[in-house]
PDB file of C-alpha atoms in Angstrom:
ATOM      1  CA  MET M   1       0.080   0.310   0.072  1.00 57.00           C
ATOM      2  CA  THR M   2       0.954   3.006  -0.947  1.00 58.00           C
ATOM      3  CA  GLU M   3       1.732   5.685   1.879  1.00 67.00           C
ATOM      4  CA  ARG M   4       0.194   8.842   2.316  1.00 74.00           C
ATOM      5  CA  TYR M   5       1.777  12.033   1.613  1.00 72.00           C
ATOM      6  CA  VAL M   6       3.776  14.017   4.850  1.00 74.00           C
ATOM      7  CA  PRO M   7       4.788  17.735   3.183  1.00 76.00           C
ATOM      8  CA  GLN M   8       8.432  17.748   3.838  1.00 78.00           C
ATOM      9  CA  PHE M   9       9.339  21.505   2.882  1.00 76.00           C
ATOM     10  CA  SER M  10       8.277  24.038   5.642  1.00 77.00           C
ATOM     11  CA  HIS M  11       8.802  27.923   3.783  1.00 77.00           C
ATOM     12  CA  LYS M  12       9.985  30.187   6.545  1.00 79.00           C
ATOM     13  CA  ASP M  13       8.582  33.850   5.754  1.00 81.00           C
ATOM     14  CA  TRP M  14      11.127  36.413   5.295  1.00 73.00           C
ATOM     15  CA  ILE M  15      10.236  39.603   7.012  1.00 80.00           C
ATOM     16  CA  ASP M  16      10.737  43.512   4.487  1.00 81.00           C
ATOM     17  CA  ASN M  17      13.377  45.726   5.088  1.00 80.00           C
ATOM     18  CA  GLN M  18      14.688  43.173   8.092  1.00 81.00           C
ATOM     19  CA  ASP M  19      15.914  39.649   5.611  1.00 76.00           C
ATOM     20  CA  ARG M  20      18.162  39.926   2.919  1.00 77.00           C
ATOM     21  CA  VAL M  21      17.004  37.983   0.061  1.00 75.00           C
ATOM     22  CA  GLN M  22      20.066  36.251  -1.493  1.00 80.00           C
ATOM     23  CA  ALA M  23      21.174  33.548  -3.860  1.00 80.00           C
ATOM     24  CA  GLY M  24      23.355  31.745  -1.611  1.00 85.00           C
ATOM     25  CA  GLY M  25      23.194  30.785   2.303  1.00 81.00           C
ATOM     26  CA  GLU M  26      21.417  28.308   4.339  1.00 80.00           C
ATOM     27  CA  ASN M  27      18.430  30.550   3.991  1.00 76.00           C
ATOM     28  CA  GLY M  28      18.913  31.660  -0.160  1.00 81.00           C
ATOM     29  CA  LEU M  29      16.660  31.205  -2.976  1.00 82.00           C
ATOM     30  CA  ASN M  30      19.016  28.782  -3.791  1.00 84.00           C
ATOM     31  CA  SER M  31      18.473  26.006  -0.264  1.00 85.00           C
ATOM     32  CA  ARG M  32      14.770  26.408  -0.460  1.00 83.00           C
ATOM     33  CA  PHE M  33      14.612  25.695  -4.283  1.00 87.00           C
ATOM     34  CA  HIS M  34      16.410  22.527  -3.791  1.00 88.00           C
ATOM     35  CA  GLN M  35      14.547  21.789  -0.999  1.00 88.00           C
ATOM     36  CA  LEU M  36      11.471  22.256  -2.876  1.00 88.00           C
ATOM     37  CA  GLU M  37      13.528  19.969  -5.586  1.00 90.00           C
ATOM     38  CA  ALA M  38      13.913  17.116  -3.518  1.00 89.00           C
ATOM     39  CA  GLU M  39      10.529  17.097  -1.745  1.00 89.00           C
ATOM     40  CA  PHE M  40       9.001  16.488  -5.289  1.00 88.00           C
ATOM     41  CA  LEU M  41      11.339  14.436  -6.420  1.00 89.00           C
ATOM     42  CA  GLY M  42      10.025  12.298  -3.588  1.00 86.00           C
ATOM     43  CA  LEU M  43       6.851  12.942  -3.701  1.00 86.00           C
ATOM     44  CA  ALA M  44       6.276  11.846  -7.315  1.00 86.00           C
ATOM     45  CA  GLU M  45       8.798   8.228  -6.738  1.00 86.00           C
ATOM     46  CA  ASN M  46       6.542   7.059  -3.129  1.00 84.00           C
ATOM     47  CA  GLN M  47       3.135   8.735  -4.034  1.00 83.00           C
ATOM     48  CA  ILE M  48       2.396   9.456  -7.670  1.00 85.00           C
ATOM     49  CA  ASN M  49       4.825   6.685  -9.669  1.00 85.00           C
ATOM     50  CA  PRO M  50       3.678   4.159  -7.793  1.00 81.00           C
ATOM     51  CA  MET M  51      -0.173   4.691  -8.285  1.00 81.00           C
ATOM     52  CA  LEU M  52       0.461   4.754 -11.658  1.00 81.00           C
ATOM     53  CA  ASP M  53       2.401   2.003 -12.240  1.00 77.00           C
ATOM     54  CA  VAL M  54      -1.149  -0.025 -10.668  1.00 75.00           C
ATOM     55  CA  LEU M  55      -3.246   2.487 -12.903  1.00 80.00           C
ATOM     56  CA  GLY M  56      -1.380   2.301 -16.001  1.00 74.00           C
ATOM     57  CA  THR M  57      -1.187  -1.303 -16.438  1.00 77.00           C
ATOM     58  CA  PRO M  58      -4.058  -2.936 -17.924  1.00 87.00           C
ATOM     59  CA  THR M  59      -4.624  -6.539 -17.036  1.00 92.00           C
ATOM     60  CA  ARG M  60      -4.050  -8.996 -19.987  1.00 96.00           C
ATOM     61  CA  HIS M  61      -5.265 -13.210 -20.657  1.00 98.00           C
ATOM     62  CA  LEU M  62      -3.025 -15.140 -22.829  1.00 98.00           C
ATOM     63  CA  THR M  63      -5.698 -18.210 -22.976  1.00 98.00           C
ATOM     64  CA  LEU M  64      -4.206 -21.291 -24.875  1.00 98.00           C
ATOM     65  CA  VAL M  65      -5.821 -24.379 -26.420  1.00 97.00           C
ATOM     66  CA  PRO M  66      -2.842 -27.300 -24.777  1.00 97.00           C
ATOM     67  CA  ALA M  67      -1.193 -28.471 -28.152  1.00 97.00           C
ATOM     68  CA  LEU M  68       1.204 -30.563 -25.986  1.00 98.00           C
ATOM     69  CA  HIS M  69       4.737 -32.610 -26.980  1.00 97.00           C
ATOM     70  CA  SER M  70       5.504 -35.816 -25.206  1.00 95.00           C
ATOM     71  CA  TYR M  71       8.703 -36.465 -24.632  1.00 94.00           C
ATOM     72  CA  ALA M  72      11.431 -38.903 -22.745  1.00 92.00           C
ATOM     73  CA  LYS M  73      12.924 -38.628 -18.885  1.00 89.00           C
ATOM     74  CA  ASP M  74      16.175 -40.231 -19.077  1.00 90.00           C
ATOM     75  CA  GLY M  75      15.889 -42.024 -22.624  1.00 92.00           C
ATOM     76  CA  ILE M  76      12.986 -43.471 -22.006  1.00 94.00           C
ATOM     77  CA  ALA M  77       9.697 -42.552 -23.638  1.00 93.00           C
ATOM     78  CA  VAL M  78       6.738 -40.829 -20.462  1.00 94.00           C
ATOM     79  CA  PRO M  79       3.224 -41.511 -21.950  1.00 96.00           C
ATOM     80  CA  GLY M  80       1.379 -39.070 -23.973  1.00 97.00           C
ATOM     81  CA  TRP M  81      -1.644 -36.883 -24.399  1.00 98.00           C
ATOM     82  CA  GLU M  82      -4.139 -37.776 -26.632  1.00 98.00           C
ATOM     83  CA  GLN M  83      -4.881 -34.386 -28.734  1.00 97.00           C
ATOM     84  CA  ALA M  84      -8.198 -33.303 -29.973  1.00 96.00           C
ATOM     85  CA  VAL M  85      -8.764 -29.993 -32.249  1.00 94.00           C
ATOM     86  CA  ASP M  86      -9.351 -27.933 -28.711  1.00 95.00           C
ATOM     87  CA  MET M  87      -8.071 -29.929 -25.766  1.00 98.00           C
ATOM     88  CA  VAL M  88      -6.036 -33.090 -24.848  1.00 98.00           C
ATOM     89  CA  ALA M  89      -6.753 -36.188 -22.476  1.00 98.00           C
ATOM     90  CA  LYS M  90      -5.076 -39.325 -21.286  1.00 98.00           C
ATOM     91  CA  PRO M  91      -5.468 -41.832 -23.149  1.00 97.00           C
ATOM     92  CA  ALA M  92      -7.578 -44.591 -21.898  1.00 94.00           C
ATOM     93  CA  ASN M  93      -5.929 -47.417 -20.035  1.00 94.00           C
ATOM     94  CA  VAL M  94      -2.681 -45.075 -18.472  1.00 96.00           C
ATOM     95  CA  ALA M  95      -2.162 -44.048 -15.027  1.00 97.00           C
ATOM     96  CA  GLU M  96      -0.007 -41.336 -16.274  1.00 97.00           C
ATOM     97  CA  ALA M  97       0.289 -38.800 -19.001  1.00 98.00           C
ATOM     98  CA  HIS M  98       2.452 -35.656 -19.826  1.00 98.00           C
ATOM     99  CA  GLY M  99       3.239 -33.224 -22.402  1.00 98.00           C
ATOM    100  CA  PHE M 100       4.316 -29.584 -22.750  1.00 98.00           C
ATOM    101  CA  MET M 101       4.625 -26.649 -25.383  1.00 98.00           C
ATOM    102  CA  ASN M 102       6.076 -23.612 -26.251  1.00 97.00           C
ATOM    103  CA  ILE M 103       5.061 -20.535 -24.650  1.00 97.00           C
ATOM    104  CA  VAL M 104       5.335 -16.427 -25.055  1.00 96.00           C
ATOM    105  CA  LEU M 105       4.488 -13.668 -22.583  1.00 98.00           C
ATOM    106  CA  PRO M 106       5.257 -10.555 -23.582  1.00 97.00           C
ATOM    107  CA  ASP M 107       8.835  -9.293 -21.896  1.00 97.00           C
ATOM    108  CA  GLY M 108       8.395  -6.996 -18.175  1.00 96.00           C
ATOM    109  CA  VAL M 109       5.277  -8.274 -17.663  1.00 96.00           C
ATOM    110  CA  GLN M 110       3.962  -9.709 -14.164  1.00 97.00           C
ATOM    111  CA  VAL M 111       2.367 -12.829 -14.473  1.00 98.00           C
ATOM    112  CA  ARG M 112      -1.342 -12.916 -12.248  1.00 98.00           C
ATOM    113  CA  SER M 113      -2.109 -15.936 -12.025  1.00 98.00           C
ATOM    114  CA  LEU M 114      -2.881 -19.514 -13.722  1.00 99.00           C
ATOM    115  CA  LEU M 115      -6.124 -20.765 -15.043  1.00 99.00           C
ATOM    116  CA  VAL M 116      -6.926 -24.323 -15.533  1.00 99.00           C
ATOM    117  CA  THR M 117     -10.100 -25.453 -17.351  1.00 99.00           C
ATOM    118  CA  GLY M 118     -11.099 -29.035 -18.064  1.00 98.00           C
ATOM    119  CA  SER M 119     -12.531 -32.507 -16.294  1.00 98.00           C
ATOM    120  CA  ASN M 120     -10.670 -34.616 -13.881  1.00 97.00           C
ATOM    121  CA  GLN M 121     -13.198 -38.116 -13.444  1.00 97.00           C
ATOM    122  CA  SER M 122     -10.898 -39.509 -11.591  1.00 95.00           C
ATOM    123  CA  SER M 123     -10.779 -39.660  -7.621  1.00 94.00           C
ATOM    124  CA  THR M 124      -7.181 -41.308  -7.851  1.00 96.00           C
ATOM    125  CA  GLY M 125      -5.261 -39.058 -10.334  1.00 96.00           C
ATOM    126  CA  THR M 126      -2.953 -35.602  -9.927  1.00 98.00           C
ATOM    127  CA  LEU M 127      -3.491 -33.370 -12.545  1.00 98.00           C
ATOM    128  CA  THR M 128      -0.827 -30.274 -12.495  1.00 98.00           C
ATOM    129  CA  VAL M 129      -0.112 -27.955 -14.964  1.00 99.00           C
ATOM    130  CA  SER M 130       2.573 -25.677 -14.586  1.00 99.00           C
ATOM    131  CA  LEU M 131       4.502 -22.741 -16.059  1.00 99.00           C
ATOM    132  CA  ASP M 132       8.479 -23.535 -15.885  1.00 98.00           C
ATOM    133  CA  GLY M 133      11.142 -21.745 -17.191  1.00 96.00           C
ATOM    134  CA  ARG M 134      14.779 -22.471 -17.703  1.00 95.00           C
ATOM    135  CA  GLU M 135      17.574 -20.264 -18.795  1.00 94.00           C
ATOM    136  CA  ILE M 136      18.280 -20.186 -22.667  1.00 92.00           C
ATOM    137  CA  GLY M 137      21.604 -20.951 -22.526  1.00 86.00           C
ATOM    138  CA  ASN M 138      20.878 -24.116 -20.895  1.00 76.00           C
ATOM    139  CA  ASN M 139      23.284 -24.517 -18.171  1.00 75.00           C
ATOM    140  CA  ASP M 140      23.471 -26.486 -14.882  1.00 71.00           C
ATOM    141  CA  ALA M 141      20.404 -24.342 -13.147  1.00 74.00           C
ATOM    142  CA  GLY M 142      17.853 -26.972 -13.704  1.00 85.00           C
ATOM    143  CA  THR M 143      13.497 -25.892 -14.542  1.00 92.00           C
ATOM    144  CA  LYS M 144      11.882 -23.395 -11.951  1.00 95.00           C
ATOM    145  CA  ARG M 145       8.201 -23.707 -11.618  1.00 97.00           C
ATOM    146  CA  PHE M 146       7.219 -20.196 -11.353  1.00 98.00           C
ATOM    147  CA  VAL M 147       3.134 -20.883 -11.024  1.00 99.00           C
ATOM    148  CA  SER M 148       1.273 -24.225 -10.190  1.00 98.00           C
ATOM    149  CA  SER M 149      -1.921 -25.337 -10.828  1.00 98.00           C
ATOM    150  CA  THR M 150      -3.926 -28.175  -9.231  1.00 98.00           C
ATOM    151  CA  LYS M 151      -7.427 -27.128  -9.005  1.00 97.00           C
ATOM    152  CA  LEU M 152      -9.351 -26.834 -12.235  1.00 98.00           C
ATOM    153  CA  GLY M 153     -11.771 -23.700 -12.268  1.00 98.00           C
ATOM    154  CA  ILE M 154     -10.153 -21.758  -9.962  1.00 98.00           C
ATOM    155  CA  PRO M 155      -6.803 -19.129 -10.120  1.00 98.00           C
ATOM    156  CA  ALA M 156      -4.006 -20.143  -8.579  1.00 98.00           C
ATOM    157  CA  PRO M 157      -1.169 -16.865  -8.351  1.00 98.00           C
ATOM    158  CA  PRO M 158       2.022 -17.413  -7.822  1.00 98.00           C
ATOM    159  CA  ALA M 159       3.750 -17.824  -5.062  1.00 96.00           C
ATOM    160  CA  GLU M 160       6.278 -14.994  -5.304  1.00 97.00           C
ATOM    161  CA  GLU M 161       6.710 -12.192  -7.573  1.00 97.00           C
ATOM    162  CA  VAL M 162       6.977 -13.784 -10.832  1.00 98.00           C
ATOM    163  CA  ARG M 163       8.416 -10.841 -14.228  1.00 98.00           C
ATOM    164  CA  ILE M 164       8.760 -12.329 -17.420  1.00 98.00           C
ATOM    165  CA  LYS M 165      12.423 -12.257 -18.796  1.00 98.00           C
ATOM    166  CA  ASN M 166      12.527 -13.247 -22.272  1.00 97.00           C
ATOM    167  CA  GLU M 167      16.247 -12.104 -22.591  1.00 96.00           C
ATOM    168  CA  SER M 168      17.393 -14.699 -20.085  1.00 95.00           C
ATOM    169  CA  ILE M 169      14.087 -17.121 -19.582  1.00 96.00           C
ATOM    170  CA  ARG M 170      12.431 -19.714 -22.002  1.00 96.00           C
ATOM    171  CA  TYR M 171       9.072 -20.239 -21.013  1.00 98.00           C
ATOM    172  CA  TYR M 172       6.668 -23.895 -21.450  1.00 98.00           C
ATOM    173  CA  LEU M 173       3.691 -25.165 -19.816  1.00 98.00           C
ATOM    174  CA  THR M 174       4.313 -28.243 -18.758  1.00 98.00           C
ATOM    175  CA  VAL M 175       0.534 -30.410 -18.065  1.00 98.00           C
ATOM    176  CA  GLU M 176       0.979 -33.633 -16.107  1.00 98.00           C
ATOM    177  CA  VAL M 177      -1.836 -36.664 -14.198  1.00 98.00           C
ATOM    178  CA  VAL M 178      -0.310 -39.052 -12.403  1.00 98.00           C
ATOM    179  CA  GLY M 179      -1.861 -41.520 -10.416  1.00 97.00           C
ATOM    180  CA  ALA M 180      -5.316 -41.753 -12.362  1.00 97.00           C
ATOM    181  CA  GLU M 181      -7.482 -44.651 -12.606  1.00 97.00           C
ATOM    182  CA  LEU M 182      -7.170 -46.632 -15.847  1.00 96.00           C
ATOM    183  CA  THR M 183     -10.812 -45.473 -17.020  1.00 95.00           C
ATOM    184  CA  LYS M 184     -11.633 -43.037 -15.529  1.00 96.00           C
ATOM    185  CA  PRO M 185     -11.319 -40.113 -17.980  1.00 97.00           C
ATOM    186  CA  VAL M 186      -8.783 -36.778 -17.659  1.00 98.00           C
ATOM    187  CA  LYS M 187      -9.064 -33.685 -20.407  1.00 98.00           C
ATOM    188  CA  VAL M 188      -7.692 -30.053 -20.054  1.00 99.00           C
ATOM    189  CA  PHE M 189      -9.782 -27.662 -22.439  1.00 98.00           C
ATOM    190  CA  CYS M 190      -7.687 -24.354 -22.307  1.00 98.00           C
ATOM    191  CA  VAL M 191      -4.276 -23.171 -19.950  1.00 99.00           C
ATOM    192  CA  GLN M 192      -5.505 -19.503 -19.440  1.00 99.00           C
ATOM    193  CA  LEU M 193      -2.687 -17.109 -17.729  1.00 99.00           C
ATOM    194  CA  VAL M 194      -2.889 -13.866 -16.670  1.00 98.00           C
ATOM    195  CA  TYR M 195      -0.532 -10.736 -16.182  1.00 98.00           C
ATOM    196  CA  GLN M 196       0.021  -6.986 -16.143  1.00 92.00           C
TER     197      GLN M 196
END
């Protein structure tokens, strides 16, 4: 929350025929104008600019139909999703499905939430959708999870501030279900990221 403005500068009146107005010195025009300048600068940085940042940044939504790629882990292929035109589904007779897709958000935006829509008829299966990233140099820093959701239809906020840095991080979504009953369907219709 922005702190309330408390004036720091207080003008001491000059008295006619008693005070000699001058540019220099502790009570001179330069000193007083520099105090006013510092006051306005502090007001702008601490009160006005933070409010403009909040008011001036519109909330945007990126809504994606999952178009997932399958992958291998330690050289072994992991079960993928069945791809439909507007959704993905866990294949029948498997307990898990894994996939990922590339995602591009505007540089510098702040991610506010991740929303997943779909259906999970498995009472034992855990569906997890995450925004992950890795440094573009593919160094040993590993993958970082920025925001994750395990509940359908409920926006999940990040645990800490997530600011997109396209110059150094590549981003992707991971969509996985584990521990599902073999015959119970699990589907993902869309993934929506809210950002400012």
